[in-house]
Short mmCIF file of C-alpha atoms (C1' of nucleotides) in Angstrom, two decimals:
data_model
loop_
_atom_site.label_atom_id
_atom_site.label_comp_id
_atom_site.label_asym_id
_atom_site.label_seq_id
_atom_site.Cartn_x
_atom_site.Cartn_y
_atom_site.Cartn_z
CA MET A 25 191.39 5.39 -49.64
CA LEU A 26 192.44 8.77 -48.36
CA ASN A 27 196.04 9.66 -47.56
CA HIS A 28 197.17 12.15 -44.97
CA GLU A 29 197.54 15.11 -47.32
CA GLU A 30 194.15 14.50 -48.93
CA ARG A 31 192.61 14.33 -45.47
CA LEU A 32 194.19 17.65 -44.47
CA ASP A 33 192.91 19.21 -47.71
CA LEU A 34 189.38 18.16 -46.82
CA VAL A 35 189.63 19.14 -43.16
CA PHE A 36 191.02 22.63 -43.74
CA ARG A 37 188.72 23.32 -46.68
CA ALA A 38 185.73 22.15 -44.65
CA LEU A 39 186.68 24.57 -41.85
CA GLY A 40 187.23 27.42 -44.28
CA ASP A 41 183.52 28.27 -44.23
CA ARG A 42 181.67 30.07 -41.43
CA THR A 43 178.53 28.00 -41.75
CA ARG A 44 180.46 24.78 -41.36
CA ARG A 45 182.44 26.14 -38.41
CA ALA A 46 179.12 27.14 -36.85
CA LEU A 47 177.90 23.56 -37.32
CA VAL A 48 181.05 22.28 -35.64
CA GLU A 49 180.61 24.73 -32.76
CA ARG A 50 177.10 23.45 -32.24
CA LEU A 51 178.13 19.81 -32.47
CA VAL A 52 180.99 20.01 -29.95
CA ARG A 53 178.24 20.69 -27.40
CA GLY A 54 176.58 17.41 -28.28
CA PRO A 55 174.85 15.51 -31.08
CA ALA A 56 172.00 17.08 -33.03
CA SER A 57 169.58 16.27 -35.80
CA VAL A 58 169.79 17.90 -39.22
CA SER A 59 166.77 20.11 -38.55
CA GLU A 60 168.15 21.20 -35.17
CA LEU A 61 171.36 22.16 -36.91
CA ALA A 62 169.48 23.99 -39.66
CA ALA A 63 167.12 25.90 -37.33
CA PRO A 64 169.44 28.83 -36.42
CA LEU A 65 170.71 29.19 -40.01
CA THR A 66 169.13 31.34 -42.69
CA MET A 67 169.67 28.98 -45.62
CA SER A 68 167.56 26.09 -46.93
CA LEU A 69 167.66 22.69 -45.28
CA ALA A 70 169.16 21.20 -48.44
CA ALA A 71 172.08 23.63 -48.20
CA VAL A 72 172.71 22.61 -44.59
CA VAL A 73 172.70 18.96 -45.60
CA GLN A 74 175.32 19.75 -48.25
CA HIS A 75 177.52 21.45 -45.64
CA LEU A 76 177.12 18.42 -43.38
CA GLN A 77 178.22 16.17 -46.21
CA VAL A 78 181.37 18.24 -46.62
CA LEU A 79 182.08 17.86 -42.90
CA GLU A 80 181.35 14.16 -43.09
CA THR A 81 183.64 13.44 -46.05
CA ALA A 82 186.34 15.42 -44.22
CA GLY A 83 185.86 13.00 -41.31
CA ILE A 84 184.92 15.80 -38.93
CA VAL A 85 181.36 14.59 -38.44
CA ARG A 86 179.67 11.23 -38.56
CA SER A 87 175.94 10.64 -38.68
CA GLU A 88 173.43 7.86 -38.47
CA LYS A 89 169.81 7.72 -39.35
CA VAL A 90 167.24 6.31 -36.93
CA GLY A 91 163.70 6.34 -38.22
CA ARG A 92 163.43 9.55 -40.20
CA VAL A 93 165.91 11.50 -38.05
CA ARG A 94 169.60 11.76 -38.92
CA THR A 95 171.71 12.45 -35.85
CA CYS A 96 175.11 14.06 -36.35
CA ARG A 97 178.04 14.06 -33.96
CA ILE A 98 181.67 15.16 -33.96
CA THR A 99 184.51 12.77 -34.76
CA PRO A 100 187.47 14.53 -33.11
CA GLU A 101 190.31 12.75 -34.91
CA ALA A 102 190.13 14.95 -38.02
CA LEU A 103 190.13 18.15 -35.96
CA ARG A 104 193.11 16.81 -34.02
CA ALA A 105 194.93 16.12 -37.29
CA GLY A 106 194.46 19.75 -38.31
CA GLU A 107 195.53 21.02 -34.91
CA ALA A 108 198.59 18.74 -35.00
CA TRP A 109 199.66 20.00 -38.43
CA LEU A 110 199.45 23.60 -37.25
CA GLY A 111 201.24 22.79 -33.98
CA GLN A 112 204.10 21.06 -35.77
CA ARG A 113 204.63 24.00 -38.12
CA ARG A 114 204.47 26.45 -35.23
CA THR A 115 207.07 24.54 -33.19
CA SER A 116 209.25 24.17 -36.25
CA TRP A 117 209.08 27.93 -36.74
CA GLU A 118 209.73 28.62 -33.06
CA SER A 119 212.71 26.28 -32.82
CA ARG A 120 214.25 27.97 -35.84
CA LEU A 121 213.92 31.30 -34.04
CA ASP A 122 215.57 29.73 -30.96
CA ARG A 123 218.54 28.51 -33.01
CA LEU A 124 218.78 31.96 -34.54
CA GLY A 125 218.76 33.46 -31.05
CA ASP A 126 221.54 31.07 -29.98
CA VAL A 127 223.72 32.10 -32.91
CA LEU A 128 223.20 35.78 -32.17
CA ALA A 129 223.95 35.20 -28.44
CA GLU A 130 227.08 33.23 -29.34
CA SER A 131 228.56 36.27 -31.07
CA GLY A 132 228.48 37.88 -27.61
CA PRO A 133 226.15 40.55 -26.24
CA SER A 134 228.83 43.30 -26.40
CA GLU A 135 231.09 42.03 -29.15
CA GLY A 136 231.05 43.34 -32.70
CA SER A 137 227.47 42.93 -33.87
CA THR A 138 226.19 42.61 -37.44
CA SER A 139 225.38 46.30 -37.86
CA MET B 11 189.15 45.66 -41.86
CA LEU B 12 189.00 41.97 -41.20
CA ASN B 13 187.09 40.45 -38.30
CA HIS B 14 187.94 37.24 -36.54
CA GLU B 15 185.59 35.00 -38.52
CA GLU B 16 186.73 36.42 -41.86
CA ARG B 17 190.32 35.86 -40.82
CA LEU B 18 189.60 32.22 -39.94
CA ASP B 19 187.86 31.76 -43.29
CA LEU B 20 190.97 32.97 -45.08
CA VAL B 21 193.40 31.00 -42.91
CA PHE B 22 191.62 27.65 -43.18
CA ARG B 23 190.86 28.08 -46.86
CA ALA B 24 194.48 29.00 -47.52
CA LEU B 25 195.65 25.84 -45.75
CA GLY B 26 193.13 23.69 -47.62
CA ASP B 27 195.51 23.33 -50.55
CA ARG B 28 198.59 21.09 -50.67
CA THR B 29 200.69 23.52 -52.63
CA ARG B 30 200.11 26.27 -50.09
CA ARG B 31 200.78 23.93 -47.19
CA ALA B 32 204.03 22.97 -48.96
CA LEU B 33 204.92 26.65 -49.18
CA VAL B 34 204.25 27.04 -45.46
CA GLU B 35 206.36 23.96 -44.70
CA ARG B 36 209.22 25.48 -46.63
CA LEU B 37 208.84 28.89 -45.00
CA VAL B 38 208.79 27.67 -41.40
CA ARG B 39 212.41 26.65 -42.02
CA GLY B 40 213.27 30.23 -42.94
CA PRO B 41 212.57 33.02 -45.43
CA ALA B 42 212.83 32.41 -49.17
CA SER B 43 212.45 34.26 -52.46
CA VAL B 44 209.56 33.59 -54.83
CA SER B 45 211.78 31.66 -57.26
CA GLU B 46 213.25 29.54 -54.47
CA LEU B 47 209.71 28.69 -53.41
CA ALA B 48 208.69 27.93 -56.97
CA ALA B 49 211.73 25.76 -57.81
CA PRO B 50 210.50 22.43 -56.32
CA LEU B 51 206.97 22.90 -57.67
CA THR B 52 205.74 21.77 -61.07
CA MET B 53 203.52 24.75 -61.84
CA SER B 54 204.29 28.09 -63.44
CA LEU B 55 205.88 30.91 -61.46
CA ALA B 56 202.73 32.99 -61.88
CA ALA B 57 200.69 30.25 -60.21
CA VAL B 58 203.08 30.16 -57.25
CA VAL B 59 202.81 33.93 -56.89
CA GLN B 60 199.02 33.57 -56.81
CA HIS B 61 199.28 30.99 -54.02
CA LEU B 62 201.59 33.31 -52.12
CA GLN B 63 199.04 36.10 -52.44
CA VAL B 64 196.39 33.83 -50.91
CA LEU B 65 198.73 33.11 -47.99
CA GLU B 66 199.55 36.77 -47.65
CA THR B 67 195.92 37.97 -47.58
CA ALA B 68 195.26 35.25 -45.00
CA GLY B 69 198.02 36.83 -42.90
CA ILE B 70 200.07 33.62 -42.90
CA VAL B 71 202.93 35.07 -44.90
CA ARG B 72 204.36 38.53 -45.35
CA SER B 73 206.82 39.58 -48.01
CA GLU B 74 208.98 42.51 -49.00
CA LYS B 75 210.73 43.31 -52.19
CA VAL B 76 214.38 44.35 -52.21
CA GLY B 77 215.75 45.13 -55.64
CA ARG B 78 214.09 42.60 -57.91
CA VAL B 79 213.81 39.87 -55.28
CA ARG B 80 210.69 39.41 -53.15
CA THR B 81 211.50 37.64 -49.89
CA CYS B 82 208.69 35.80 -48.11
CA ARG B 83 208.51 34.78 -44.47
CA ILE B 84 205.96 33.30 -42.07
CA THR B 85 203.80 35.44 -39.80
CA PRO B 86 202.86 32.96 -37.09
CA GLU B 87 199.85 34.77 -35.58
CA ALA B 88 197.39 33.56 -38.24
CA LEU B 89 198.52 29.94 -37.84
CA ARG B 90 198.18 30.31 -34.08
CA ALA B 91 194.63 31.65 -34.55
CA GLY B 92 193.73 28.52 -36.51
CA GLU B 93 195.38 26.26 -33.96
CA ALA B 94 193.58 28.08 -31.14
CA TRP B 95 190.19 27.67 -32.81
CA LEU B 96 190.76 23.94 -33.20
CA GLY B 97 192.09 23.61 -29.65
CA GLN B 98 189.09 25.39 -28.17
CA ARG B 99 186.64 23.15 -30.00
CA ARG B 100 188.58 20.05 -29.01
CA THR B 101 188.60 20.99 -25.31
CA SER B 102 184.94 21.91 -25.49
CA TRP B 103 184.24 18.47 -26.94
CA GLU B 104 186.46 16.73 -24.38
CA SER B 105 184.95 18.53 -21.38
CA ARG B 106 181.50 17.54 -22.56
CA LEU B 107 182.64 13.91 -22.60
CA ASP B 108 184.04 14.38 -19.08
CA ARG B 109 180.71 15.68 -17.81
CA LEU B 110 179.02 12.77 -19.52
CA GLY B 111 181.45 10.41 -17.79
CA ASP B 112 180.69 12.05 -14.42
CA VAL B 113 176.98 11.53 -14.88
CA LEU B 114 177.49 7.90 -15.77
CA ALA B 115 179.86 7.41 -12.81
CA GLU B 116 177.37 9.09 -10.47
CA SER B 117 174.85 6.36 -11.18
CA GLY B 118 177.41 4.04 -9.50
CA PRO B 119 179.81 1.54 -11.08
CA SER B 120 177.86 -1.50 -9.83
CA GLU B 121 174.38 -0.04 -9.55
CA GLY B 122 171.67 -0.55 -12.11
CA SER B 123 173.23 0.47 -15.40
CA THR B 124 171.52 1.53 -18.61
CA SER B 125 171.54 -1.93 -20.17
"C1'" DA C 16 144.07 6.12 -44.44
"C1'" DC C 17 146.04 10.39 -44.74
"C1'" DA C 18 148.71 14.28 -43.60
"C1'" DT C 19 152.88 15.76 -41.80
"C1'" DC C 20 157.59 15.60 -40.78
"C1'" DA C 21 162.44 14.87 -41.67
"C1'" DC C 22 165.02 14.51 -44.76
"C1'" DT C 23 166.84 13.15 -49.88
"C1'" DT C 24 167.85 13.79 -54.65
"C1'" DA C 25 168.53 16.20 -58.75
"C1'" DA C 26 169.04 20.03 -61.64
"C1'" DG C 27 170.52 24.50 -62.40
"C1'" DC C 28 173.11 28.76 -61.78
"C1'" DA C 29 176.16 32.64 -60.34
"C1'" DG C 30 180.50 33.27 -58.44
"C1'" DT C 31 185.10 31.58 -57.21
"C1'" DT C 32 189.40 28.94 -57.68
"C1'" DA C 33 193.51 27.10 -59.67
"C1'" DC C 34 195.65 27.14 -63.04
"C1'" DT C 35 197.62 28.63 -68.04
"C1'" DT C 36 199.96 31.69 -71.55
"C1'" DG C 37 201.88 35.80 -73.14
"C1'" DA C 38 203.22 40.39 -72.77
"C1'" DC C 39 205.44 43.56 -69.80
"C1'" DT C 40 208.57 46.02 -66.10
"C1'" DA C 41 212.15 46.59 -63.38
"C1'" DT C 42 216.90 45.19 -61.61
"C1'" DG C 43 221.63 43.73 -61.94
"C1'" DC C 44 225.69 42.29 -64.17
"C1'" DG C 45 229.54 42.05 -67.76
"C1'" DC D 5 224.50 49.16 -73.75
"C1'" DG D 6 222.56 44.50 -74.00
"C1'" DC D 7 220.82 40.61 -72.09
"C1'" DA D 8 219.43 37.51 -68.47
"C1'" DT D 9 216.97 37.44 -64.05
"C1'" DA D 10 213.01 38.00 -61.01
"C1'" DG D 11 208.99 39.02 -60.83
"C1'" DT D 12 204.22 41.39 -62.36
"C1'" DC D 13 199.86 41.84 -64.81
"C1'" DA D 14 195.96 40.60 -67.51
"C1'" DA D 15 193.04 37.34 -69.94
"C1'" DG D 16 191.12 33.19 -70.57
"C1'" DT D 17 189.30 28.69 -69.11
"C1'" DA D 18 187.82 24.41 -66.99
"C1'" DA D 19 186.39 22.71 -62.75
"C1'" DC D 20 184.50 23.42 -58.34
"C1'" DT D 21 181.46 25.91 -54.58
"C1'" DG D 22 177.55 27.40 -52.30
"C1'" DC D 23 173.56 28.13 -52.85
"C1'" DT D 24 168.48 27.70 -54.86
"C1'" DT D 25 163.97 25.35 -56.05
"C1'" DA D 26 161.16 21.43 -56.85
"C1'" DA D 27 159.94 16.90 -56.70
"C1'" DG D 28 160.55 12.76 -54.36
"C1'" DT D 29 160.89 8.88 -50.16
"C1'" DG D 30 159.91 6.85 -46.10
"C1'" DA D 31 158.77 7.22 -41.26
"C1'" DT D 32 155.18 8.96 -37.61
"C1'" DG D 33 151.02 10.96 -35.49
"C1'" DT D 34 145.81 11.10 -35.51
#
DNA sequence: ACATCACTTAAGCAGTTACTTGACTATGCG
DNA sequence: CGCATAGTCAAGTAACTGCTTAAGTGATGT
């Protein structure tokens, strides 16, 4: 079991690494095998597999093995959850600024200001 | 100096921690002092300050000290950068699915399908 | 059958993170 | 002044990360 906060922990932490973001960038253009994903990277294959596991436990990627090839693909829900969290905080912040603007406008543009 | 990838590293890593997300959630509702931010949390004040430093180096929060009180507030640009990254990858993924759908549709809805 | 390919698993290690405690430095207030 | 408030700084530590290498496992190609 994995609640919403735990999921966000895993998603944001997973994305907080260039290599893993690079993997995501490759995978949004379509599925790929582990070796295809590893090819452009300078690290060992084992290291790439470990990064993929991080992405997979975060729910960002899923993979299935056919024969000896593991094919990885994006699962967009987790990315959407991260985007949604950020969007909600941004709108919350913006609406606060709006209310603040309203209060300042209410005091009148030429009436006695705060200064 | 801090390039775009480094900034994203810091932003996503900063958000990959519940405590820091809680601090952000508090701060989107308006500025607060360090002790106000620490009050609802169970950890030491020093620990909260350390979390705030992580948020500040990520560019998510800025703070200024007046007298003996440090007041923290959100800087929304960094959050927007994270949201933008996620949004771009999502649309990239979605447009790929659209193209895939087009190709499948092109073969004709009642013509010989893949099965 | 045998080699090769595509991973998989495990161990180890340097560096980082998320805390803690304790000592310290300003304010600000009566 | 004297004392509480609001942080600041430095050390220490246990757990976690991001790698590495090396030794498997189980397809696949010839």
